[in-house]
CSV table of C-alpha atoms and ligand atoms in Angstrom, one decimal:
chain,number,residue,atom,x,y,z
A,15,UNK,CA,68.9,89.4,77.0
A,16,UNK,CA,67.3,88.0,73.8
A,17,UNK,CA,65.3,84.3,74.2
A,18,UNK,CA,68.3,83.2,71.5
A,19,UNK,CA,71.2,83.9,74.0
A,20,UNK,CA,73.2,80.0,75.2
A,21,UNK,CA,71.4,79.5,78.3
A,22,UNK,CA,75.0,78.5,79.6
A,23,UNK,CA,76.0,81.9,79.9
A,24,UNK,CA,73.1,83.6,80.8
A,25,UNK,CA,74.8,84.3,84.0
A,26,UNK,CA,78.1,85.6,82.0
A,27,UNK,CA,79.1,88.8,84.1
A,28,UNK,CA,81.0,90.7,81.6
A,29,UNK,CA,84.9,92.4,82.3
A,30,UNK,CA,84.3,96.2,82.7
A,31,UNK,CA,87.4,97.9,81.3
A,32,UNK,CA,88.3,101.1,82.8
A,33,UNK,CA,86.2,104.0,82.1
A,34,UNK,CA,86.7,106.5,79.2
A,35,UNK,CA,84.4,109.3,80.2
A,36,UNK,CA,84.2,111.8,77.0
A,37,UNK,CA,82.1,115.0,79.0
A,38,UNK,CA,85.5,116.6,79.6
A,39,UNK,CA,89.5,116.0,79.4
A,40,UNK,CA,90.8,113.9,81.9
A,41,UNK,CA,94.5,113.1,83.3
A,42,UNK,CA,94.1,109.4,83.0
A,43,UNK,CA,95.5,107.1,85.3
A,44,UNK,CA,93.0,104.6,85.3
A,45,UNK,CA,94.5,101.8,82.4
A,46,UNK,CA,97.6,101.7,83.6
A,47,UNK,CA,98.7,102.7,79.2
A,48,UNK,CA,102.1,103.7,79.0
A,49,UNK,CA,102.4,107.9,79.5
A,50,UNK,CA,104.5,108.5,76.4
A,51,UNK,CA,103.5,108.7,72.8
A,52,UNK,CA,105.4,105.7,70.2
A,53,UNK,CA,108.2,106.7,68.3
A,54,UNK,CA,108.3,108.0,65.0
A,55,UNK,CA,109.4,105.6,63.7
A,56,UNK,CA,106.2,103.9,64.2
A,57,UNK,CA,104.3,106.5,62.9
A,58,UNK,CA,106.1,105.8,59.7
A,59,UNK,CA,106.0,102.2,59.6
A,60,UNK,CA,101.8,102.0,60.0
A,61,UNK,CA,101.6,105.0,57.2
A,62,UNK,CA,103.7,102.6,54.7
A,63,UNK,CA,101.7,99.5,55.6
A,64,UNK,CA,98.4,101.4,55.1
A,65,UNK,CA,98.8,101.5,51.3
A,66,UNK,CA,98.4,97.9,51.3
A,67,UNK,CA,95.5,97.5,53.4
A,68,UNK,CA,93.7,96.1,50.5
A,69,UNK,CA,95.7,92.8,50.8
A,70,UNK,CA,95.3,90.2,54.0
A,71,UNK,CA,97.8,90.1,56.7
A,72,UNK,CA,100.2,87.3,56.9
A,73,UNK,CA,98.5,84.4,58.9
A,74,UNK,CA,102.0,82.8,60.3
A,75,UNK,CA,103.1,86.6,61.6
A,76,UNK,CA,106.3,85.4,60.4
A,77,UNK,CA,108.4,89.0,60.1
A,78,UNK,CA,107.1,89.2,64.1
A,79,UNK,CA,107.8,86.0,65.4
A,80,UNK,CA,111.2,86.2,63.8
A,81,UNK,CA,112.1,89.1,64.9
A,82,UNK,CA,110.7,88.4,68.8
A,83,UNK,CA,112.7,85.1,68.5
A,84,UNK,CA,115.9,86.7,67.9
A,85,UNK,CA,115.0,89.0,70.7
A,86,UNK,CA,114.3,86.1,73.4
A,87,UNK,CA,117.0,84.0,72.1
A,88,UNK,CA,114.2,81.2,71.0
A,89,UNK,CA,113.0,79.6,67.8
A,90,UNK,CA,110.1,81.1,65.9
A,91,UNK,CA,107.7,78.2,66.7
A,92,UNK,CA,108.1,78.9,70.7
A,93,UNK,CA,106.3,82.2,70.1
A,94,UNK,CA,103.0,83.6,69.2
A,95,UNK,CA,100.9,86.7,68.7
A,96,UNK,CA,97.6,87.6,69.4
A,97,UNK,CA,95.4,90.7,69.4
A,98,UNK,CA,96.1,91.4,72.7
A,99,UNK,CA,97.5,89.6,75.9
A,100,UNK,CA,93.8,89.0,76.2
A,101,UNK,CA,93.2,86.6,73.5
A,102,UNK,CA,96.2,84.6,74.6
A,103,UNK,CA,94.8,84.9,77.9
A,104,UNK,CA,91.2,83.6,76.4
A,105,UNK,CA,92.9,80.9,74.0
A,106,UNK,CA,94.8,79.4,77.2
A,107,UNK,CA,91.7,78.9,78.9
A,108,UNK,CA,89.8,77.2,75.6
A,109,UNK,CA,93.0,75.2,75.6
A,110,UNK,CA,93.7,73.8,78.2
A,111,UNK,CA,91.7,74.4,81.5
A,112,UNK,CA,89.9,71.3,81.5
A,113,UNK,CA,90.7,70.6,84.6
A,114,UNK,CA,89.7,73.4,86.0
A,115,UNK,CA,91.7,76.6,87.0
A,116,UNK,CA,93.2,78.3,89.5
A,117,UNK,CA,94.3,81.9,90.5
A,118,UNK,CA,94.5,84.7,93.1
A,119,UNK,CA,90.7,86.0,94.8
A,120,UNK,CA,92.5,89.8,94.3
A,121,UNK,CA,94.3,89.5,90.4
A,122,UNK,CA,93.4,90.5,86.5
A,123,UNK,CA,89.7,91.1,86.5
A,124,UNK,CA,89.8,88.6,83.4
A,125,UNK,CA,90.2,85.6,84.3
A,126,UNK,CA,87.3,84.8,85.9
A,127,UNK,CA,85.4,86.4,83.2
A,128,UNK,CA,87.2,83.9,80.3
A,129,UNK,CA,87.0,81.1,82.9
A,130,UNK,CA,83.2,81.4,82.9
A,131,UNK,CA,82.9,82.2,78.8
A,132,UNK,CA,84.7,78.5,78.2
A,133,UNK,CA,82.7,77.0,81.2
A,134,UNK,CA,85.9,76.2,83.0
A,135,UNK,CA,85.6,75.5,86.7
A,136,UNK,CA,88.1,77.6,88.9
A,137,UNK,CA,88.8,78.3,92.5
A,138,UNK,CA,90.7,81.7,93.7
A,139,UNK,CA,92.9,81.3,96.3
A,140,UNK,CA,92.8,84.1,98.5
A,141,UNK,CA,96.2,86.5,98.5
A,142,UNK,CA,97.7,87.1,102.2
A,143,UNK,CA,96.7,89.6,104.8
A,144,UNK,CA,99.6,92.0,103.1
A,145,UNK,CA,97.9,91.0,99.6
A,146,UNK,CA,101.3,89.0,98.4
A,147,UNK,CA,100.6,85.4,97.0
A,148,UNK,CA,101.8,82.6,99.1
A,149,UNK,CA,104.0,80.3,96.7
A,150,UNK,CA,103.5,77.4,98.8
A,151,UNK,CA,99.3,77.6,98.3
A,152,UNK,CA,100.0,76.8,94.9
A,153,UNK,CA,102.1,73.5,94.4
A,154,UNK,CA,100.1,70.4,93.3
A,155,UNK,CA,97.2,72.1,92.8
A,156,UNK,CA,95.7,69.5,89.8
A,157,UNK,CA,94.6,72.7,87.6
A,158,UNK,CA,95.9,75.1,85.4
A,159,UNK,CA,97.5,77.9,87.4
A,160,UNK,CA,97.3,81.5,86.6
A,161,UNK,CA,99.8,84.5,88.1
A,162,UNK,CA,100.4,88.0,86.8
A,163,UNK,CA,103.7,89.2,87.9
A,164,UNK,CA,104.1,91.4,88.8
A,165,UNK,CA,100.4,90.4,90.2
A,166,UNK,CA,97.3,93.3,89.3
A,167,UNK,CA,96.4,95.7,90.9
A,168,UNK,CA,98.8,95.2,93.8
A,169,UNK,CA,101.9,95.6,92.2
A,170,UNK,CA,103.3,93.2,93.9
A,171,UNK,CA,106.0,90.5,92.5
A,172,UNK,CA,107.2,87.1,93.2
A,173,UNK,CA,111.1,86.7,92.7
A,174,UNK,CA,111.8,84.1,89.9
A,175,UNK,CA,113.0,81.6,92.2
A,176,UNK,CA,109.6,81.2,93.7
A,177,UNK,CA,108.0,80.9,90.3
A,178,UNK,CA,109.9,78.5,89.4
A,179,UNK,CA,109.0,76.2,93.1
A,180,UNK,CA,105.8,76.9,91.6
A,181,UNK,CA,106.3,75.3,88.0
A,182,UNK,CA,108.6,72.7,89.2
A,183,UNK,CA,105.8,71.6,91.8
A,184,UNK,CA,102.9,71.0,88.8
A,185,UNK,CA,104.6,69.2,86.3
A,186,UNK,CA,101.7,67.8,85.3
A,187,UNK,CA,99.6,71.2,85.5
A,188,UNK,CA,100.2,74.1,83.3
A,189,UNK,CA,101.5,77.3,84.7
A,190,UNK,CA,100.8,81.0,82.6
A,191,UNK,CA,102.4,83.7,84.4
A,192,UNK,CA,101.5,86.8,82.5
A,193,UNK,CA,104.0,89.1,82.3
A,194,UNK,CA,102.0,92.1,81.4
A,195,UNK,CA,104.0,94.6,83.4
A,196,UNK,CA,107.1,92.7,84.0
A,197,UNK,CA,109.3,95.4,81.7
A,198,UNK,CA,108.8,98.0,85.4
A,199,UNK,CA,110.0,95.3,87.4
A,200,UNK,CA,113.1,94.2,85.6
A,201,UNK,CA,112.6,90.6,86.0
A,202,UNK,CA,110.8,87.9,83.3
A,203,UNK,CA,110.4,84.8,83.8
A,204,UNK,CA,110.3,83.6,79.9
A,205,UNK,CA,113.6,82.0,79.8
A,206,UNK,CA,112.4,79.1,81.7
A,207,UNK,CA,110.1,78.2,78.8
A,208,UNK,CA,113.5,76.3,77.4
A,209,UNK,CA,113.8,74.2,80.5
A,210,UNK,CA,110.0,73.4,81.8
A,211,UNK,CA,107.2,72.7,78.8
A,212,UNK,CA,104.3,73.4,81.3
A,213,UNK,CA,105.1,76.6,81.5
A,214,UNK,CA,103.3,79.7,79.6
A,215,UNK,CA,104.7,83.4,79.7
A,216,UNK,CA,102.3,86.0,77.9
A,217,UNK,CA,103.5,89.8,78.0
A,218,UNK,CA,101.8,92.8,75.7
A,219,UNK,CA,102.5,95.7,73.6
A,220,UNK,CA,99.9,97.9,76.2
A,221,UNK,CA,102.2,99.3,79.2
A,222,UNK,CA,105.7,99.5,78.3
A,223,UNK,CA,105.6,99.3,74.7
A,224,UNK,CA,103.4,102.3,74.0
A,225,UNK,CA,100.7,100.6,72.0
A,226,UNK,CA,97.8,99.8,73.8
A,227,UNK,CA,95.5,101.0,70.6
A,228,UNK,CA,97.6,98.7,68.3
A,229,UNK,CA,96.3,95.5,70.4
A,230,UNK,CA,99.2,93.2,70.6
A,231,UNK,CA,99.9,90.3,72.8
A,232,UNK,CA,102.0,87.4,72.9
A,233,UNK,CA,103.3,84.5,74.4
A,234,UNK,CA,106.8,82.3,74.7
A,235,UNK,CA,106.3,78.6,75.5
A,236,UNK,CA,107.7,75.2,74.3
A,237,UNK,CA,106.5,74.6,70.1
A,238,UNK,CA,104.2,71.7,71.2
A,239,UNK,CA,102.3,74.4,73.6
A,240,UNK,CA,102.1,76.8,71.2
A,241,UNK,CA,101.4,74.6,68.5
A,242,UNK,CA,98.1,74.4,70.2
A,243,UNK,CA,97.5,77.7,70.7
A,244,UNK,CA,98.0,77.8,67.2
A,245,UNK,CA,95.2,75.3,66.8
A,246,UNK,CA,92.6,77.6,68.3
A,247,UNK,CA,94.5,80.7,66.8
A,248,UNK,CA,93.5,79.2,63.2
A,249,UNK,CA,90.0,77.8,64.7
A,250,UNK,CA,89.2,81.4,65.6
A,251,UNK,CA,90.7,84.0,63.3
A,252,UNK,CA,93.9,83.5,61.5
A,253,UNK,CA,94.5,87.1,60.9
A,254,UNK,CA,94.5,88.1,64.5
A,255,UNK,CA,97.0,90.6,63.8
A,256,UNK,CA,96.0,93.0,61.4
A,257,UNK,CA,98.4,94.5,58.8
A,258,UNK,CA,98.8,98.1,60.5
A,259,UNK,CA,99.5,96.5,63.8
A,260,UNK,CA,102.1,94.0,62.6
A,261,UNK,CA,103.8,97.1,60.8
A,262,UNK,CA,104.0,99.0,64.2
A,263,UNK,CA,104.9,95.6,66.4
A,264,UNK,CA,108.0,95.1,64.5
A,265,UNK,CA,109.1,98.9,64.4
A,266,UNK,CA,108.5,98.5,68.0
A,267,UNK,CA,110.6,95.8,68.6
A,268,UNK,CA,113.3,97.3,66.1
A,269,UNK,CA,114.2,100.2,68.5
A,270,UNK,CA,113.7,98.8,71.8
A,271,UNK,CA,115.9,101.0,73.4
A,272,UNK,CA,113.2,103.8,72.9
A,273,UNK,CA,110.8,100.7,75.1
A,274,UNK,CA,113.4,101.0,77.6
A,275,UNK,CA,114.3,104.6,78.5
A,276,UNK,CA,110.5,105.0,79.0
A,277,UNK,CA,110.5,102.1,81.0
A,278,UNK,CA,113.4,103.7,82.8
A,279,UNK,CA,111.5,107.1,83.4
A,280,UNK,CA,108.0,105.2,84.4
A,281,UNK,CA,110.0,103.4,87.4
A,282,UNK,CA,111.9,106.7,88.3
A,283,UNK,CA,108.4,108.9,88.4
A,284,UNK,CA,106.6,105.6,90.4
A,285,UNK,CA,109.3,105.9,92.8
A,286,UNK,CA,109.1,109.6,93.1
A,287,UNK,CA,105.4,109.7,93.4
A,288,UNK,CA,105.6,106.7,95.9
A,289,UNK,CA,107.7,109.1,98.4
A,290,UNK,CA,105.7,111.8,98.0
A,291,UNK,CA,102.5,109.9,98.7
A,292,UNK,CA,103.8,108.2,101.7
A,293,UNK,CA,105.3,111.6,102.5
A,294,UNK,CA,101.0,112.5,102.5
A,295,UNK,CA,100.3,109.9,104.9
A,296,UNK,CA,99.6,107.3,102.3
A,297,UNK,CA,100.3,103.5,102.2
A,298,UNK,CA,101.5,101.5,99.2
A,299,UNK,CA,102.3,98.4,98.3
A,300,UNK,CA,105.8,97.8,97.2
A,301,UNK,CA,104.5,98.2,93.4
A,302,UNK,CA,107.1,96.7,90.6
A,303,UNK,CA,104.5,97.7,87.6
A,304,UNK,CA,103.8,101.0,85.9
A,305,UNK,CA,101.1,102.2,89.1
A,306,UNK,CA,100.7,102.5,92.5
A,307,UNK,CA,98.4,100.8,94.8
A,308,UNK,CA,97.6,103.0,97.7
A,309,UNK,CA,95.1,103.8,101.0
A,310,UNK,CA,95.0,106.2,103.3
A,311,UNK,CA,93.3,106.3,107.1
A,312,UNK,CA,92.6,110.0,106.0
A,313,UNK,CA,90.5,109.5,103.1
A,314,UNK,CA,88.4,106.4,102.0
A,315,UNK,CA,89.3,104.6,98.7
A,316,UNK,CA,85.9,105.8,97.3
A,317,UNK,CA,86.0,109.4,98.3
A,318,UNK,CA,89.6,109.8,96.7
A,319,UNK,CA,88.8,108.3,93.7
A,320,UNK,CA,85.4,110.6,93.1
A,321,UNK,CA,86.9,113.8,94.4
A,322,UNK,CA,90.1,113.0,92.0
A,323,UNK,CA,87.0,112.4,89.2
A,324,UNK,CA,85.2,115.5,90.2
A,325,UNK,CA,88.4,117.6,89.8
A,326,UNK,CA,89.5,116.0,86.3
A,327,UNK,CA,92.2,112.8,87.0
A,328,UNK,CA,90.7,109.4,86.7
A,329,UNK,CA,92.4,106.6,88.8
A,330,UNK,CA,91.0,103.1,89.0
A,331,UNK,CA,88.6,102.2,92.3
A,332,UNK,CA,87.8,98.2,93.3
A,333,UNK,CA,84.3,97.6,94.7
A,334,UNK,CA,86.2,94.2,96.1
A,335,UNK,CA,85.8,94.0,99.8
A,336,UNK,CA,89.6,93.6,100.8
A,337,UNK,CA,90.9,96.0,98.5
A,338,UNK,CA,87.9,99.0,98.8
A,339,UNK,CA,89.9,101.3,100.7
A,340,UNK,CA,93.0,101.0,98.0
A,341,UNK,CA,93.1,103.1,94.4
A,342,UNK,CA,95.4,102.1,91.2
A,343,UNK,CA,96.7,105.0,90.1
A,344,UNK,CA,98.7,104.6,86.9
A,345,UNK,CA,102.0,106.3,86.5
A,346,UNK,CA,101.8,109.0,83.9
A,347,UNK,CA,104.6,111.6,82.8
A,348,UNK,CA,105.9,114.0,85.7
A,349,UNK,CA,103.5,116.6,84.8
A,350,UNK,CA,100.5,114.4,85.0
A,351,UNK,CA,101.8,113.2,88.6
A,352,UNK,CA,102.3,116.4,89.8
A,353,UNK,CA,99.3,117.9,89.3
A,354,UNK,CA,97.9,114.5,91.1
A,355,UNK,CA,100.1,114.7,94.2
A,356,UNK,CA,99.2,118.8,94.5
A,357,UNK,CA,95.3,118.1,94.4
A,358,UNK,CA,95.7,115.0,96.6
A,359,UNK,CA,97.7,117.6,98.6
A,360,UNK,CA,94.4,120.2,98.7
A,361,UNK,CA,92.0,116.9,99.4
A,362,UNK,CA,93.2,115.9,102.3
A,363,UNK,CA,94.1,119.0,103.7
A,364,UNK,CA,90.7,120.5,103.1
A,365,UNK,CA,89.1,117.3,105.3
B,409,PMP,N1,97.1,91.0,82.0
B,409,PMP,C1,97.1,91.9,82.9
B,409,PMP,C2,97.5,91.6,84.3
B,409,PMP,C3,96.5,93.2,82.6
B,409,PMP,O1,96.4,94.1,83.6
B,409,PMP,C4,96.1,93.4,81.3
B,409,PMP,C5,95.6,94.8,80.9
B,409,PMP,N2,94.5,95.2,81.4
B,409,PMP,C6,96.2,92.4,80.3
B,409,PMP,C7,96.7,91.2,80.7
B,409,PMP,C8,95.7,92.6,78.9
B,409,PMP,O2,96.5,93.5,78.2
B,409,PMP,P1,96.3,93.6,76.6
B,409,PMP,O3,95.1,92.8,76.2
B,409,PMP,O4,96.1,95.1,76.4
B,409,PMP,O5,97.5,93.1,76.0
């Protein structure tokens, strides 16, 4: 650490993505990106908006906020995109976390990370013994409340009902549920944006979209919210959302039914793989996202996750005490997770 670094966050532990070893190929499973390439149509769109790199991108992201309105059935000024979910995620907590934040002890490595960054204070309420969130642990809580549903890396979801008892119980505390895998689970919650305006639904172009290199993220919430956002948008970078990105966004969102018959084939291989694994002994948690989170008494978290390493597919190990003995394992084309399942096969076999 240089003697010029804010002695505020000299204690600023840093989010550790997942790793991208480069000594060999890998199957990887550790990122949870979607398995299957974008369209051509893509492809196309970024090579046309390439020849105009020269020029800035359009601050407002007007052609993408149109276009996502008439998707959601909302007005252009009750969206916004950022350079992935994360900066949405960051700008929320610059925003409005004054008073403090709250979220799961087991959820998106994140937030504690941009919680410390914009010195807000937080406390993690712990998840059950089965690792679901109690709904009822979060009403009139006095701080800005933070839930990915489906919830990271568990899987797990809460039905829409209980969000809702959730929102309805803060009015006076802002809710973000980010929706970052809610395409596998079938279920968002962003309509509710029309009727409550403390509530904040954030979703990404990463997992079912196919675009996690593009870095695209966005979120739905009523225009005085994300007039805000806006606020520290424009106070940060305006042109968030670089030309070649925009380009491939709205292609994206032009042929979503490509989005959703690899959504449709992501939940049909989890499923499959989910059988098979309990079939092996293993148990998982009743996943609604596009991985599995799994343990087995025959192997140890860490030993599955180094032997898979040792013989070429990554998955994604927690050092967290309550969840050491689990591994994420992202869902990947039927290839991919058959090759997985066989040498989990010969790995716990061989013991
Ligand atoms: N929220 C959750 C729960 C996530 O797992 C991730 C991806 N790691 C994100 C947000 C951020 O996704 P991105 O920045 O790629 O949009």
């Amino acid at each position: 650490m240089s003697k010029f670094f804010n002695q505020k966050l000299n204690t600023l532990v840093p989010y550790t993505p997942g790793e991208q070893p480069k000594e060999q190929e890998y199957i990887k499973l550790n990122t949870n990106e979607c398995a299957y390439a974008p369209s051509e149509k893509v492809l196309q769109a970024v090579e046309k908006a390439a020849v105009s790199v020269n020029l800035y991108p359009d601050p407002a992201c007007d052609a993408l906020c149109e276009k996502m309105a008439r998707i959601a059935g909302m007005d252009k000024q009750q969206i916004i995109f950022t350079n992935g979910s994360d900066e949405i995620l960051n700008f929320i907590f610059t925003a409005f976390c004054e008073n403090g934040a709250v979220f799961p002890d087991i959820t998106y490595g994140f937030y504690p990370v941009f919680a410390r960054l914009n010195g807000v204070k937080y406390r993690e309420i712990p998840l059950t013994q089965d690792l679901r969130i109690n709904p009822e642990e979060y009403k009139n809580v006095g701080k800005t409340i933070f839930i990915a549903n489906p919830n990271a890396p568990t899987g797990i979801a809460l039905k829409r009902e209980e969000l809702e008892s959730i929102i309805r119980a803060n009015p006076d505390n802002l809710v973000v549920i980010d929706e970052a895998y809610a395409d596998f689970s079938g279920e968002s919650a962003r309509e509710l944006v029309n009727i409550y305006d403390n509530l904040i639904v954030c979703g990404t172009f990463s997992k079912s979209r196919s675009a996690a290199g593009i870095r695209l993220g966005f979120a739905f919430a009523c225009k005085e919210l994300i007039s805000d956002l806006n606020t520290i948008r424009f106070s940060t970078n305006p042109y968030n959302i670089n030309s070649l990105s925009m380009a491939a966004g709205l292609a994206i969102l032009e042929d979503e039914a490509y989005t959703a018959e690899n959504v449709k084939k992501t939940v049909r291989t989890r499923e499959r793989v989910k059988e098979l694994l309990k079939k092996e002994g293993f148990y998982c948690t009743d996943s609604k996202a596009n991985f599995l989170f799994v343990k087995s008494d025959k192997i140890s978290g860490e030993a599955l996750y180094r032997g898979l390493k040792q013989r070429g597919i990554l998955i994604r190990h927690f050092s967290l005490e309550r969840i050491r003995e689990y591994n994420r394992i992202s869902i990947g084309t039927d290839a991919q997770m058959d090759i997985l399942i066989k040498t989990i096969k010969e790995m716990v076999e061989r013991k």
